[in-house]
PDB file of C-alpha atoms in Angstrom:
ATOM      1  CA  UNK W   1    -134.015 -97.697 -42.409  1.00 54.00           C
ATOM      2  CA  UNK W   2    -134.876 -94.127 -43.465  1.00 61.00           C
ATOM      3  CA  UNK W   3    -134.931 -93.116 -40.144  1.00 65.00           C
ATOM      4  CA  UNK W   4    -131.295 -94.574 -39.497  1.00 59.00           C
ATOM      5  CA  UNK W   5    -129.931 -92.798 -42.040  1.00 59.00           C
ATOM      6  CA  UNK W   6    -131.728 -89.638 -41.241  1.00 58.00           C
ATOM      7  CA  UNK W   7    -130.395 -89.722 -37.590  1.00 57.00           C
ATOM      8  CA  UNK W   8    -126.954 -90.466 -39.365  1.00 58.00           C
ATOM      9  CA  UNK W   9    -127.426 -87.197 -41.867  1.00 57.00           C
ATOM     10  CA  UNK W  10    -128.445 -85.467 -38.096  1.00 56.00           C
ATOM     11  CA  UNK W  11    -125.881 -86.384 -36.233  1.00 55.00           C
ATOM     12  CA  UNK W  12    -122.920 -85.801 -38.860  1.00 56.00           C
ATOM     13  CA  UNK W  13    -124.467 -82.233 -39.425  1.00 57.00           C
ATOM     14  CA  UNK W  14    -124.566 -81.621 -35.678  1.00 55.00           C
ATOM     15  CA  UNK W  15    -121.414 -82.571 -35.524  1.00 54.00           C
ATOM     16  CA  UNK W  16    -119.705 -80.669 -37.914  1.00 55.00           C
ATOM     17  CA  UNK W  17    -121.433 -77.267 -36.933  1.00 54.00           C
ATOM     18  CA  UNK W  18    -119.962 -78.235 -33.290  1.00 52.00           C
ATOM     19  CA  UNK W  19    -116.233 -78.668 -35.154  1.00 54.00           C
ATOM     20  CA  UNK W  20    -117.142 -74.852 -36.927  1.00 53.00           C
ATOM     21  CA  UNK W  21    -118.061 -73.464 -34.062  1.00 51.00           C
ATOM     22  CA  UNK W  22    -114.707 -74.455 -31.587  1.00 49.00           C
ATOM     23  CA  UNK W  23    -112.763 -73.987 -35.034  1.00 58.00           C
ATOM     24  CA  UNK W  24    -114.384 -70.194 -34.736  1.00 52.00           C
ATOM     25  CA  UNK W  25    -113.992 -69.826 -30.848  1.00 52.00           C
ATOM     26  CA  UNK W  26    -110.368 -70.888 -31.131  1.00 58.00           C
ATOM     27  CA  UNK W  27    -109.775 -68.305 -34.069  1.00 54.00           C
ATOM     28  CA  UNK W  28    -111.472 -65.750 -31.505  1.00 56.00           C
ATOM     29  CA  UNK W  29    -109.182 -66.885 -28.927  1.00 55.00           C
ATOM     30  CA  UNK W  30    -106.198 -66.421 -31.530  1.00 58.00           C
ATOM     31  CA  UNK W  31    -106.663 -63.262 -32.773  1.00 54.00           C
ATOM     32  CA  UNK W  32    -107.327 -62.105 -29.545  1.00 52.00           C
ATOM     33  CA  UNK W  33    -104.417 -62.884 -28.360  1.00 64.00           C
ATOM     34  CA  UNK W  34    -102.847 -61.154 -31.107  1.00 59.00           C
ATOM     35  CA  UNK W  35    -104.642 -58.182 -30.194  1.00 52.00           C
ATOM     36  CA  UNK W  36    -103.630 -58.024 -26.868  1.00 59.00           C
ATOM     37  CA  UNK W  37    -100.135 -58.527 -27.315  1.00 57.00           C
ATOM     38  CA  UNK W  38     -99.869 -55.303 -30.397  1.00 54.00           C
ATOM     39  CA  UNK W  39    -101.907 -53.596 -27.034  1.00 55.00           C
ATOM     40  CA  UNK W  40     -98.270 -54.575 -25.141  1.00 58.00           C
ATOM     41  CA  UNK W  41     -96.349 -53.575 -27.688  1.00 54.00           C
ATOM     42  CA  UNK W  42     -97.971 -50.118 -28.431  1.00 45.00           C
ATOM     43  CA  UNK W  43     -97.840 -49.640 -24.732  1.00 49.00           C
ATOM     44  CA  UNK W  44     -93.964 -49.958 -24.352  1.00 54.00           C
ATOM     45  CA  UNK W  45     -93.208 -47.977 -27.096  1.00 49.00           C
ATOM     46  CA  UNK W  46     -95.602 -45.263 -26.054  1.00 43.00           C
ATOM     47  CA  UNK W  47     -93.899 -45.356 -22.511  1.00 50.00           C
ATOM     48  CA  UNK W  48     -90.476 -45.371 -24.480  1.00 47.00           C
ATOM     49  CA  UNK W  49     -91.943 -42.315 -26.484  1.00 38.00           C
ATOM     50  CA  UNK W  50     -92.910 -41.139 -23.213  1.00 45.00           C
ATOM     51  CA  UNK W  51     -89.220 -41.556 -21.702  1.00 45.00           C
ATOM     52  CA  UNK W  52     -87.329 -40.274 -24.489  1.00 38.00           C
ATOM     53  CA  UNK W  53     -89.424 -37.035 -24.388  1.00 37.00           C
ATOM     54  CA  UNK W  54     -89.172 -36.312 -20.840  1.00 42.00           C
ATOM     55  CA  UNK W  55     -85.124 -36.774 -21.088  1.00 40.00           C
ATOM     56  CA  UNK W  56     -85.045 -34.276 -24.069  1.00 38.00           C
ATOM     57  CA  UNK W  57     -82.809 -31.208 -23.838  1.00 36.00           C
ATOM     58  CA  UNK W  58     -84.414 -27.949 -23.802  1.00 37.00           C
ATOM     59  CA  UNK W  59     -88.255 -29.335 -23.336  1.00 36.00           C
ATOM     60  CA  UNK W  60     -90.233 -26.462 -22.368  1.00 38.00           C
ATOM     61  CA  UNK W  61     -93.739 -26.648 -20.897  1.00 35.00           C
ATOM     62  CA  UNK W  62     -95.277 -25.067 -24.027  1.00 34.00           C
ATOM     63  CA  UNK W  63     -98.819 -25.952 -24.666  1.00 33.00           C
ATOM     64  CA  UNK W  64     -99.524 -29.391 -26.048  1.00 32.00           C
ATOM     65  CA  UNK W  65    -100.888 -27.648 -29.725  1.00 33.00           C
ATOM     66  CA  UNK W  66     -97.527 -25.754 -29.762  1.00 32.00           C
ATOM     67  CA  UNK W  67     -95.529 -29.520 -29.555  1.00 32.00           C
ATOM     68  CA  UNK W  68     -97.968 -30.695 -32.405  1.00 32.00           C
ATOM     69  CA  UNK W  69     -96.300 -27.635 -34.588  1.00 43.00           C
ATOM     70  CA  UNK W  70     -92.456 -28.819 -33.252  1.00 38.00           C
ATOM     71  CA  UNK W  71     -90.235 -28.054 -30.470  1.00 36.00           C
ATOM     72  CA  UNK W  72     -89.708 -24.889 -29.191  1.00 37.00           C
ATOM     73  CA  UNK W  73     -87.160 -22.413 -31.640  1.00 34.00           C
ATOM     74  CA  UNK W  74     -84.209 -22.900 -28.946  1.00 33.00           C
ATOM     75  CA  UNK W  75     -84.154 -27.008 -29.491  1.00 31.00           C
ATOM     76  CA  UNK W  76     -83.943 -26.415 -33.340  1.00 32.00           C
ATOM     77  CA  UNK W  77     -81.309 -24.034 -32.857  1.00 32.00           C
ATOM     78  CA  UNK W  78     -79.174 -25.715 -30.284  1.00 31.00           C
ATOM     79  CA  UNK W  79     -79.373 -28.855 -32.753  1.00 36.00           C
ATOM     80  CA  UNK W  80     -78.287 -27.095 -35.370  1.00 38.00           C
ATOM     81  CA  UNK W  81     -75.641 -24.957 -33.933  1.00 44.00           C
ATOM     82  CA  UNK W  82     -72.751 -27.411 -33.432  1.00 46.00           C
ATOM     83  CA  UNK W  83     -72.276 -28.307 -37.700  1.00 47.00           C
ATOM     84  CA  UNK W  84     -72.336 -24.232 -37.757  1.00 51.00           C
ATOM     85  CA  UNK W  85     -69.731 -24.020 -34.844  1.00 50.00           C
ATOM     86  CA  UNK W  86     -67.565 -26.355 -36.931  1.00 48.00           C
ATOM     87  CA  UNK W  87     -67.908 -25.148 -40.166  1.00 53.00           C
ATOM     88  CA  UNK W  88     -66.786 -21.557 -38.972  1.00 52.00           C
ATOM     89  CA  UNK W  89     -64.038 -22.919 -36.912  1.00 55.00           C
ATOM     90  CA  UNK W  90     -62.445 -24.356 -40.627  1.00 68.00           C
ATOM     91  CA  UNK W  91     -63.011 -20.853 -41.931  1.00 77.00           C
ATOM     92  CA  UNK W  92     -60.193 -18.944 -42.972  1.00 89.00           C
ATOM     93  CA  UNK W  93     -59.316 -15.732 -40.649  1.00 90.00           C
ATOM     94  CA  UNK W  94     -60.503 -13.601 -43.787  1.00 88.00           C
ATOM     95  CA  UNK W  95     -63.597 -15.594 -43.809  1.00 88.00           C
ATOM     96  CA  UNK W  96     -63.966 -15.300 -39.844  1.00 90.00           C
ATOM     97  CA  UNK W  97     -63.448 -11.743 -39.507  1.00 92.00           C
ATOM     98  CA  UNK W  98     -65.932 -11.079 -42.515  1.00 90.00           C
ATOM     99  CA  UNK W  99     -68.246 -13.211 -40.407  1.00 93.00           C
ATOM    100  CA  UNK W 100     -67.462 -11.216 -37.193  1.00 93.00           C
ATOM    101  CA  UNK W 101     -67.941  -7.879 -39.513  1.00 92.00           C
ATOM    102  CA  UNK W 102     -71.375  -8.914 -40.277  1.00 91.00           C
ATOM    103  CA  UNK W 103     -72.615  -9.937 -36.977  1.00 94.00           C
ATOM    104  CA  UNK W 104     -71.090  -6.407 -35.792  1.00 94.00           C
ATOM    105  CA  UNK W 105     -73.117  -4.878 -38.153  1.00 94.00           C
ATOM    106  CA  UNK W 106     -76.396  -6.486 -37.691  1.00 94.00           C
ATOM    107  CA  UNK W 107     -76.314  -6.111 -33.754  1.00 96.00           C
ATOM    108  CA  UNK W 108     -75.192  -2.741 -34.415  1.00 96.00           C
ATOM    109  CA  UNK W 109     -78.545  -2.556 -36.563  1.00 95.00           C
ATOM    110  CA  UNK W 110     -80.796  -3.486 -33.952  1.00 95.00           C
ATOM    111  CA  UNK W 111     -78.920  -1.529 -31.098  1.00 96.00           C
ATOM    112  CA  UNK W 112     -79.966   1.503 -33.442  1.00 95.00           C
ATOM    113  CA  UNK W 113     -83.499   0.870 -33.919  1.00 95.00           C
ATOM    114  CA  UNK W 114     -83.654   0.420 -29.916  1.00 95.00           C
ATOM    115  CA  UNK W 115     -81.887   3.794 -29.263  1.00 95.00           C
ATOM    116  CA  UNK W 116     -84.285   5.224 -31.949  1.00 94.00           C
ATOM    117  CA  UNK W 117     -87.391   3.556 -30.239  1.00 94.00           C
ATOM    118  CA  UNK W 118     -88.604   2.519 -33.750  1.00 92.00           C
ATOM    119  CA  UNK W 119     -88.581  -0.741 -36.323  1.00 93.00           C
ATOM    120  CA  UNK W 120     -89.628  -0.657 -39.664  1.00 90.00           C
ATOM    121  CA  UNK W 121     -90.012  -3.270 -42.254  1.00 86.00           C
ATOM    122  CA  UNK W 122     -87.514  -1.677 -44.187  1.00 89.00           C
ATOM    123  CA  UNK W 123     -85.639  -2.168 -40.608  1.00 91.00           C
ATOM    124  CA  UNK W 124     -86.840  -5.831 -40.854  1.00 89.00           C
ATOM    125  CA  UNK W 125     -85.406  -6.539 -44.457  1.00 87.00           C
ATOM    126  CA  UNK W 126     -82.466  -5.231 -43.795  1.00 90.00           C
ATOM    127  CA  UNK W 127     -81.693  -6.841 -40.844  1.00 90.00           C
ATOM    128  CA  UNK W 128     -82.981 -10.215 -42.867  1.00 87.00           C
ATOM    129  CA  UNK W 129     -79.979  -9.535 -45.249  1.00 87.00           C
ATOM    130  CA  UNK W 130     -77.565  -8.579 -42.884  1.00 88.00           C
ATOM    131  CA  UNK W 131     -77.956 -11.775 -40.796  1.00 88.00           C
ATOM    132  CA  UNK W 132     -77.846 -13.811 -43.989  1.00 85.00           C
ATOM    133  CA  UNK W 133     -74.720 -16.137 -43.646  1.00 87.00           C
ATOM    134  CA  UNK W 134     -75.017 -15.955 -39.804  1.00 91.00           C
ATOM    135  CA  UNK W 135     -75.536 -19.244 -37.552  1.00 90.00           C
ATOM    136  CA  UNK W 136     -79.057 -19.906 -36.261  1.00 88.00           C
ATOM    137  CA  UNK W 137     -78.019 -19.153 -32.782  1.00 89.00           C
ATOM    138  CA  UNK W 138     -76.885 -15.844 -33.657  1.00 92.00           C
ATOM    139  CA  UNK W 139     -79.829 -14.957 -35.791  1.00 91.00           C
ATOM    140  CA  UNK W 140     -81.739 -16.461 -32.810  1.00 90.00           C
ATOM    141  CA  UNK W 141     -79.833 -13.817 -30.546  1.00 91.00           C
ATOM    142  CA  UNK W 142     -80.329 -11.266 -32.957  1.00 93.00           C
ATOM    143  CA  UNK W 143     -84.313 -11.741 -32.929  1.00 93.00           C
ATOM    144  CA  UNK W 144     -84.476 -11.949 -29.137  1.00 93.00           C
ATOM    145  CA  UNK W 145     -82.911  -8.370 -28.626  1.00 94.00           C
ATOM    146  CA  UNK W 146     -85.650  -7.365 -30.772  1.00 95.00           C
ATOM    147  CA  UNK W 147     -88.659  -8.802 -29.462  1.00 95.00           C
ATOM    148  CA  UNK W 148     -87.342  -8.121 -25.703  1.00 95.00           C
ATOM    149  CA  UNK W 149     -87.117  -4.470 -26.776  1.00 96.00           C
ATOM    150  CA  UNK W 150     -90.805  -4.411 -28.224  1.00 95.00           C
ATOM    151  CA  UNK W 151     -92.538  -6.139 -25.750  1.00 95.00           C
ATOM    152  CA  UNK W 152     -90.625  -4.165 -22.963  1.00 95.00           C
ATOM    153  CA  UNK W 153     -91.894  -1.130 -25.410  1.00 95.00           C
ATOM    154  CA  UNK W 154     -88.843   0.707 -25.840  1.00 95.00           C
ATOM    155  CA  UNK W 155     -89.497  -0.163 -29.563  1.00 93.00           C
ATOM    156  CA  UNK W 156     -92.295   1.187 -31.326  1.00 90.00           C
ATOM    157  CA  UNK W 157     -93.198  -0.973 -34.575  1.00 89.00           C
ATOM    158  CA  UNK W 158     -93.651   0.703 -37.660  1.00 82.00           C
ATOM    159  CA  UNK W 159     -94.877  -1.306 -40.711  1.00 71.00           C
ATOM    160  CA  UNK W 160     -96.013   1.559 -43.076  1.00 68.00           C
ATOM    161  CA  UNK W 161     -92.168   2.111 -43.616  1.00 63.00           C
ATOM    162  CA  UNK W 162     -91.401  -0.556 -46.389  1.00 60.00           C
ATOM    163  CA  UNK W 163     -88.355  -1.289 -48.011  1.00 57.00           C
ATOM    164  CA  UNK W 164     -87.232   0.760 -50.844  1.00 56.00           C
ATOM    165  CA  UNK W 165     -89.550   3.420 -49.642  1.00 53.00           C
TER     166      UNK W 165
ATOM    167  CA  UNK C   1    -154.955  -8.194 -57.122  1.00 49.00           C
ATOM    168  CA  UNK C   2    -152.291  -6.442 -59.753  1.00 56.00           C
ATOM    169  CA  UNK C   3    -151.522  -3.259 -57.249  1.00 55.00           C
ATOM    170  CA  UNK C   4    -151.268  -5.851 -54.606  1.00 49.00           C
ATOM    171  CA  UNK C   5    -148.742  -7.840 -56.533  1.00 57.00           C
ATOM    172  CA  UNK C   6    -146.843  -4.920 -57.206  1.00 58.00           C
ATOM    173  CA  UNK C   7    -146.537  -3.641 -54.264  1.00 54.00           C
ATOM    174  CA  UNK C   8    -145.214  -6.790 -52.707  1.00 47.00           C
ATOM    175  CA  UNK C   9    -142.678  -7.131 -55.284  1.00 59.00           C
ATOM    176  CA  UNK C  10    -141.731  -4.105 -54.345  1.00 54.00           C
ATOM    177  CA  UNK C  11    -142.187  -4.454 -50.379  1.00 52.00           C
ATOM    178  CA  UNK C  12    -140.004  -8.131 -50.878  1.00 46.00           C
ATOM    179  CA  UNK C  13    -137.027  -6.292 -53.148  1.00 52.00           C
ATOM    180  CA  UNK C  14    -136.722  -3.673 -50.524  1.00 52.00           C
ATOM    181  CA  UNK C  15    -136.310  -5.667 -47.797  1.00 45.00           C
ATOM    182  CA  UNK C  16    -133.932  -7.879 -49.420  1.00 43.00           C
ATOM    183  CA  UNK C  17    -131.673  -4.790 -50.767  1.00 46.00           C
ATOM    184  CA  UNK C  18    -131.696  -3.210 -47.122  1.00 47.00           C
ATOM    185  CA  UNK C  19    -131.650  -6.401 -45.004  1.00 47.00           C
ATOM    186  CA  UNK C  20    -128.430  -7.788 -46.556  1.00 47.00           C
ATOM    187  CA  UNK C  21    -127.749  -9.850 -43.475  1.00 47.00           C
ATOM    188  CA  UNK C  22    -130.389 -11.898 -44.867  1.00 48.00           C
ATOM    189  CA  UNK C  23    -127.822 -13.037 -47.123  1.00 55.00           C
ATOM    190  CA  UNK C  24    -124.773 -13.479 -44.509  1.00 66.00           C
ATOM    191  CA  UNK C  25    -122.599 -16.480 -42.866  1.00 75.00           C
ATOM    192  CA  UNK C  26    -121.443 -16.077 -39.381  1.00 77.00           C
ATOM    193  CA  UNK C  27    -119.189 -13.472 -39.298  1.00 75.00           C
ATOM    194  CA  UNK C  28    -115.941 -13.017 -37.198  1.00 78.00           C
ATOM    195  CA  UNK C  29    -114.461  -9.738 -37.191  1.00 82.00           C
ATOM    196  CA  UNK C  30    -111.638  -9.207 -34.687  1.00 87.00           C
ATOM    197  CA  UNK C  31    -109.316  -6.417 -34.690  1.00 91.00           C
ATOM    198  CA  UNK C  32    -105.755  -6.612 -32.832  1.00 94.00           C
ATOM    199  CA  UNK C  33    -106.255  -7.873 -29.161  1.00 93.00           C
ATOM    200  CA  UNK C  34    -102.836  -8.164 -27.184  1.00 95.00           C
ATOM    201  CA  UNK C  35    -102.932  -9.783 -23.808  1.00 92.00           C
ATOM    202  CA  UNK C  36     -99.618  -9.983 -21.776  1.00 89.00           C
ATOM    203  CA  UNK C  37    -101.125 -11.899 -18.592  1.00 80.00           C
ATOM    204  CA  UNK C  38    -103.914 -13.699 -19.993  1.00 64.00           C
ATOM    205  CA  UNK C  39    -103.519 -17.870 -19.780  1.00 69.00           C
ATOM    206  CA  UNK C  40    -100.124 -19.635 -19.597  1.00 81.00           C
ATOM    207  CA  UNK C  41     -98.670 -17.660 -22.149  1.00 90.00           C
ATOM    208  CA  UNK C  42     -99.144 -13.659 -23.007  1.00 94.00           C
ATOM    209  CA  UNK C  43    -100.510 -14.215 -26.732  1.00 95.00           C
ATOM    210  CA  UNK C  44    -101.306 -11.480 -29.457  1.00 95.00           C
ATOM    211  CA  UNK C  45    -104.172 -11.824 -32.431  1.00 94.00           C
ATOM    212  CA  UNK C  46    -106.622 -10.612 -34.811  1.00 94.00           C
ATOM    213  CA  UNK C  47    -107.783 -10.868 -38.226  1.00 93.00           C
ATOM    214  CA  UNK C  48    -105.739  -9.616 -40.611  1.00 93.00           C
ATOM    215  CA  UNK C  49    -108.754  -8.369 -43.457  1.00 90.00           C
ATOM    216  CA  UNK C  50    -110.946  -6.724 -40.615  1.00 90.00           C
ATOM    217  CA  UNK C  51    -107.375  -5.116 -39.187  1.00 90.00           C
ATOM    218  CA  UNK C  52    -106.724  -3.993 -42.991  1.00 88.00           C
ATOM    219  CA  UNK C  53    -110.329  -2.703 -43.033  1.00 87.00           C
ATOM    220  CA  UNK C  54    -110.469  -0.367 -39.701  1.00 89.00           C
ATOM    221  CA  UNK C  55    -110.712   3.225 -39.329  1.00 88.00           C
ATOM    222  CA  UNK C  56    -107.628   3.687 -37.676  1.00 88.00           C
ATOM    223  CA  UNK C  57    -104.120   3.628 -39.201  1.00 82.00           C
ATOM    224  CA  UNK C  58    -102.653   2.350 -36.606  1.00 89.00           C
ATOM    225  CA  UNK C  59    -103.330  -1.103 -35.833  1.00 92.00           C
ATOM    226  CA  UNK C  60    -101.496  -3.802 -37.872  1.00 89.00           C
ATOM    227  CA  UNK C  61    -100.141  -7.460 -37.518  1.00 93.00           C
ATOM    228  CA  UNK C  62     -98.591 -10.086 -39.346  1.00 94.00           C
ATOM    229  CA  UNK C  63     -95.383 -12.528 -39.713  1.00 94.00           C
ATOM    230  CA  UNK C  64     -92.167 -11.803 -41.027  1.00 91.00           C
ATOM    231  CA  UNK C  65     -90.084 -14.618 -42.233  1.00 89.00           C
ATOM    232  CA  UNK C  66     -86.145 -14.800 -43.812  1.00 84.00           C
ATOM    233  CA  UNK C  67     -83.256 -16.959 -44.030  1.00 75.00           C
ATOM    234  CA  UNK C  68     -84.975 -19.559 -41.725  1.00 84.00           C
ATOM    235  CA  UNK C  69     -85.622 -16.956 -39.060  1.00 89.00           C
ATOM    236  CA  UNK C  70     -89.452 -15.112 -38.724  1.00 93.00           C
ATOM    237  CA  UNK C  71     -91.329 -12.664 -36.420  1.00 93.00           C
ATOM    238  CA  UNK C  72     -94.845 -12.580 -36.003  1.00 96.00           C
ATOM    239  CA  UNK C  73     -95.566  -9.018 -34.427  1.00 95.00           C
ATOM    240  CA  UNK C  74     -99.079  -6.851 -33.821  1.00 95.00           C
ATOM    241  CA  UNK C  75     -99.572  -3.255 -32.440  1.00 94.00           C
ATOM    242  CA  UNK C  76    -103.065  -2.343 -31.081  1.00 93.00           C
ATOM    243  CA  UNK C  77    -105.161   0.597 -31.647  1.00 93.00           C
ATOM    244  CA  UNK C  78    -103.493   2.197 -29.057  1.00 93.00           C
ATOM    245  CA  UNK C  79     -99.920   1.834 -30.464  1.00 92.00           C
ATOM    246  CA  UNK C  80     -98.808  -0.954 -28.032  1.00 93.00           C
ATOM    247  CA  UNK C  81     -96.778  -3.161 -30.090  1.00 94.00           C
ATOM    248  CA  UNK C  82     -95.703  -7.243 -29.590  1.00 96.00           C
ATOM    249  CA  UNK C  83     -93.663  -9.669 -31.009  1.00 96.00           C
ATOM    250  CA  UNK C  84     -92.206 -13.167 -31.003  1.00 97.00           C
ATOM    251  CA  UNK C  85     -89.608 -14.973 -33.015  1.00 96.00           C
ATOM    252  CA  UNK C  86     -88.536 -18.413 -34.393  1.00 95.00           C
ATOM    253  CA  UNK C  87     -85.951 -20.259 -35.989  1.00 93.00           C
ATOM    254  CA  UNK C  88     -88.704 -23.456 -35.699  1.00 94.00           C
ATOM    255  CA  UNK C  89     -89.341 -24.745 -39.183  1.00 94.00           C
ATOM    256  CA  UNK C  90     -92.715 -25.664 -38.428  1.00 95.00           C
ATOM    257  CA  UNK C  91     -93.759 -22.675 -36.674  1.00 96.00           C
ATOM    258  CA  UNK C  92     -92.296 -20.922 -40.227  1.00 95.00           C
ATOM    259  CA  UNK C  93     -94.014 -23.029 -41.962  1.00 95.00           C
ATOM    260  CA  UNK C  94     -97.443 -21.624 -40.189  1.00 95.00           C
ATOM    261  CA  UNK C  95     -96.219 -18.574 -40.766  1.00 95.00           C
ATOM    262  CA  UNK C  96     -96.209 -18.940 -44.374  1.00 94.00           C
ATOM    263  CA  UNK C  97     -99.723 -20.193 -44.089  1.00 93.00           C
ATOM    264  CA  UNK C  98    -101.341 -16.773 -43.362  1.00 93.00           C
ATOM    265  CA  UNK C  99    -103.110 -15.628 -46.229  1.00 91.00           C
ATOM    266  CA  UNK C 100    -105.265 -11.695 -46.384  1.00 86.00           C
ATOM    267  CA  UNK C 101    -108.462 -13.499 -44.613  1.00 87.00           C
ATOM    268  CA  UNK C 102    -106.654 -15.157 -42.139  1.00 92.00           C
ATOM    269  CA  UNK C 103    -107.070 -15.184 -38.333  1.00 94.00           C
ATOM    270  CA  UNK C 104    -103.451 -15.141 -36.673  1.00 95.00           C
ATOM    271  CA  UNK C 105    -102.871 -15.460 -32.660  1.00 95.00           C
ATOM    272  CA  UNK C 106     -99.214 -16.040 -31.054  1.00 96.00           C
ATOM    273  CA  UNK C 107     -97.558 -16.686 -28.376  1.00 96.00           C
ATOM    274  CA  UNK C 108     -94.555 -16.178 -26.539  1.00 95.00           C
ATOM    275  CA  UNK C 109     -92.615 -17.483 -23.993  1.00 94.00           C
ATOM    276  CA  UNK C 110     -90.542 -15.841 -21.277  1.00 91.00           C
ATOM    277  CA  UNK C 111     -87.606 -15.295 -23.636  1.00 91.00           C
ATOM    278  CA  UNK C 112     -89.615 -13.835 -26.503  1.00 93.00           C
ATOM    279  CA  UNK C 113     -89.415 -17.168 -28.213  1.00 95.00           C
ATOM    280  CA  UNK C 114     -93.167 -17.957 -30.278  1.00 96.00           C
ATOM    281  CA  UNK C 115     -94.392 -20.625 -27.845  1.00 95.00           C
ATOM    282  CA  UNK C 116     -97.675 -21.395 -30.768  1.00 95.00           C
ATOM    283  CA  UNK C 117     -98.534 -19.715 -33.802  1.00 96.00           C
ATOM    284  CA  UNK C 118    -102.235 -20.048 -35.286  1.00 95.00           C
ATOM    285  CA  UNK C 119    -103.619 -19.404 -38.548  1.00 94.00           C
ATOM    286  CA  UNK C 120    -106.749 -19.903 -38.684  1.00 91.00           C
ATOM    287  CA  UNK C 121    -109.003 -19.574 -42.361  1.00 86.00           C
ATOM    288  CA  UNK C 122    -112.310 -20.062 -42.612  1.00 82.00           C
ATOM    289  CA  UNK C 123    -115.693 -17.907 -44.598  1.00 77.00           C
ATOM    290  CA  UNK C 124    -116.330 -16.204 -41.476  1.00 75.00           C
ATOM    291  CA  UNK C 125    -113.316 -13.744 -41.725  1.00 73.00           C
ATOM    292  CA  UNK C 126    -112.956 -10.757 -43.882  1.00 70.00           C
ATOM    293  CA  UNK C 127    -110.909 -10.027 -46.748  1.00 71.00           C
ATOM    294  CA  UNK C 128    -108.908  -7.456 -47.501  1.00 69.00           C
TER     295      UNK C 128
END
């Protein structure tokens, strides 16, 4: 009799373990299942990612570490420019002139220091205020005729010359 | 055995006062290095403390940044000056980064635009 019921106690423990362990192996199964479709997922929004980047205006090969800091300047300012466009199209013809005036002025400041063959950072502060007000693309302009003059080295840079001084 | 003492103290403290590497990290000391064909991208850098601390008066570098607009320029020791610019906010951002032991290197792209801006920090540049 003992031994009945011990084969009973045997066969019920056998029996759930086997129940735990497809229970388990179907949980397996299930999550990964799971796991493979977030894998799909993450894969067509990476190509997406992929697709959107390749179709982006103004996408320059810069280095991978310079995409990890943001696009490249002209993107930014290309974005930004048509809001700018608008908002001086809605100026008044006092405020458009005044806005003409001052991008005279500040290309007239940087046509100087090239004719001079010098920049100083009183130079650079002053051309910083003067282009104050402007739109990005013309302070963007503005920059490049600078930088193409000193790394064509018809500008010589001189620091020690700070503003005030 | 008193001498002897003494005269090791005395052996141990000078070596210490004129051995003061003994007492010093790694070290990187670079002064202005400009290359215009070097890699994809003709790049500029340096530290800015050793820079401060050379002989000559010459060499120099740094960023400039206003009204969401900055330059980050360097002249070598032999008066050759470079420069880039960008209206990027993150590359301004870096640019705001650079502190008087930093290590800066940029680069530019074909229209003068900064392509990547570094600023590195760490103990093994020099101050100011």
């Amino acid at each position: 009799m003992r031994q009945v019921a011990l084969v009973a106690v045997v066969a019920l423990a056998v029996g759930a373990a086997a129940a735990t362990i497809v229970q388990s192996s179907r949980g397996r199964a299930a999550s990964l299942e799971q796991s493979r479709s977030q894998q799909e997922q993450l894969t067509r929004r990476l190509d997406g990612l992929e697709r959107l980047l390749a179709s982006a205006p103004g996408r320059s090969g810069a280095p991978q570490a310079a995409v990890s800091q943001g696009a490249p300047a002209s993107t930014q300012l290309v974005r930004d420019s048509p809001t700018k466009e608008a908002a001086k199209t809605e100026a008044t013809p006092e405020k458009r002139a005044e806005h003409a005036q001052r991008l005279q002025a500040a290309n007239a400041m940087v046509d100087r220091g090239i004719q001079l063959g010098q920049w100083s950072m009183a130079d650079m502060a002053l051309l910083g205020a003067a282009t104050n007000g402007l739109s990005a693309e013309e302070r963007d302009q503005l920059m490049s005729k600078l930088t193409v003059a000193i790394n064509s080295d018809q500008i010589k840079l001189d620091m020690r010359h700070r503003p005030g001084q | 055995m008193k001498a002897f003492r003494t005269a090791l103290n005395v052996a141990l403290a000078g070596a210490l006062l004129t051995s003061p590497a003994a007492f010093a990290g790694y070290q990187f000391n670079q002064e202005v290095s400009i290359s215009d064909s070097g890699g994809s991208y003709p790049g500029a850098g340096g530290n800015l403390g050793f820079v401060r601390n050379t002989a000559d008066q010459t060499q120099y570098l740094g960023c400039y940044t206003a009204s969401g607009a900055g330059l980050c320029f360097a002249t070598d020791s032999a008066g050759r000056s470079r420069a880039c610019h960008t209206g990027n906010a993150n590359m301004l951002e870096t640019m705001r980064l650079l502190a008087d032991d930093s290590y800066l290197i940029f680069y530019w792209d074909t229209s003068n635009n900064c392509a990547m801006i570094t600023v590195h920090t760490d103990s093994s540049t020099q101050k100011k």
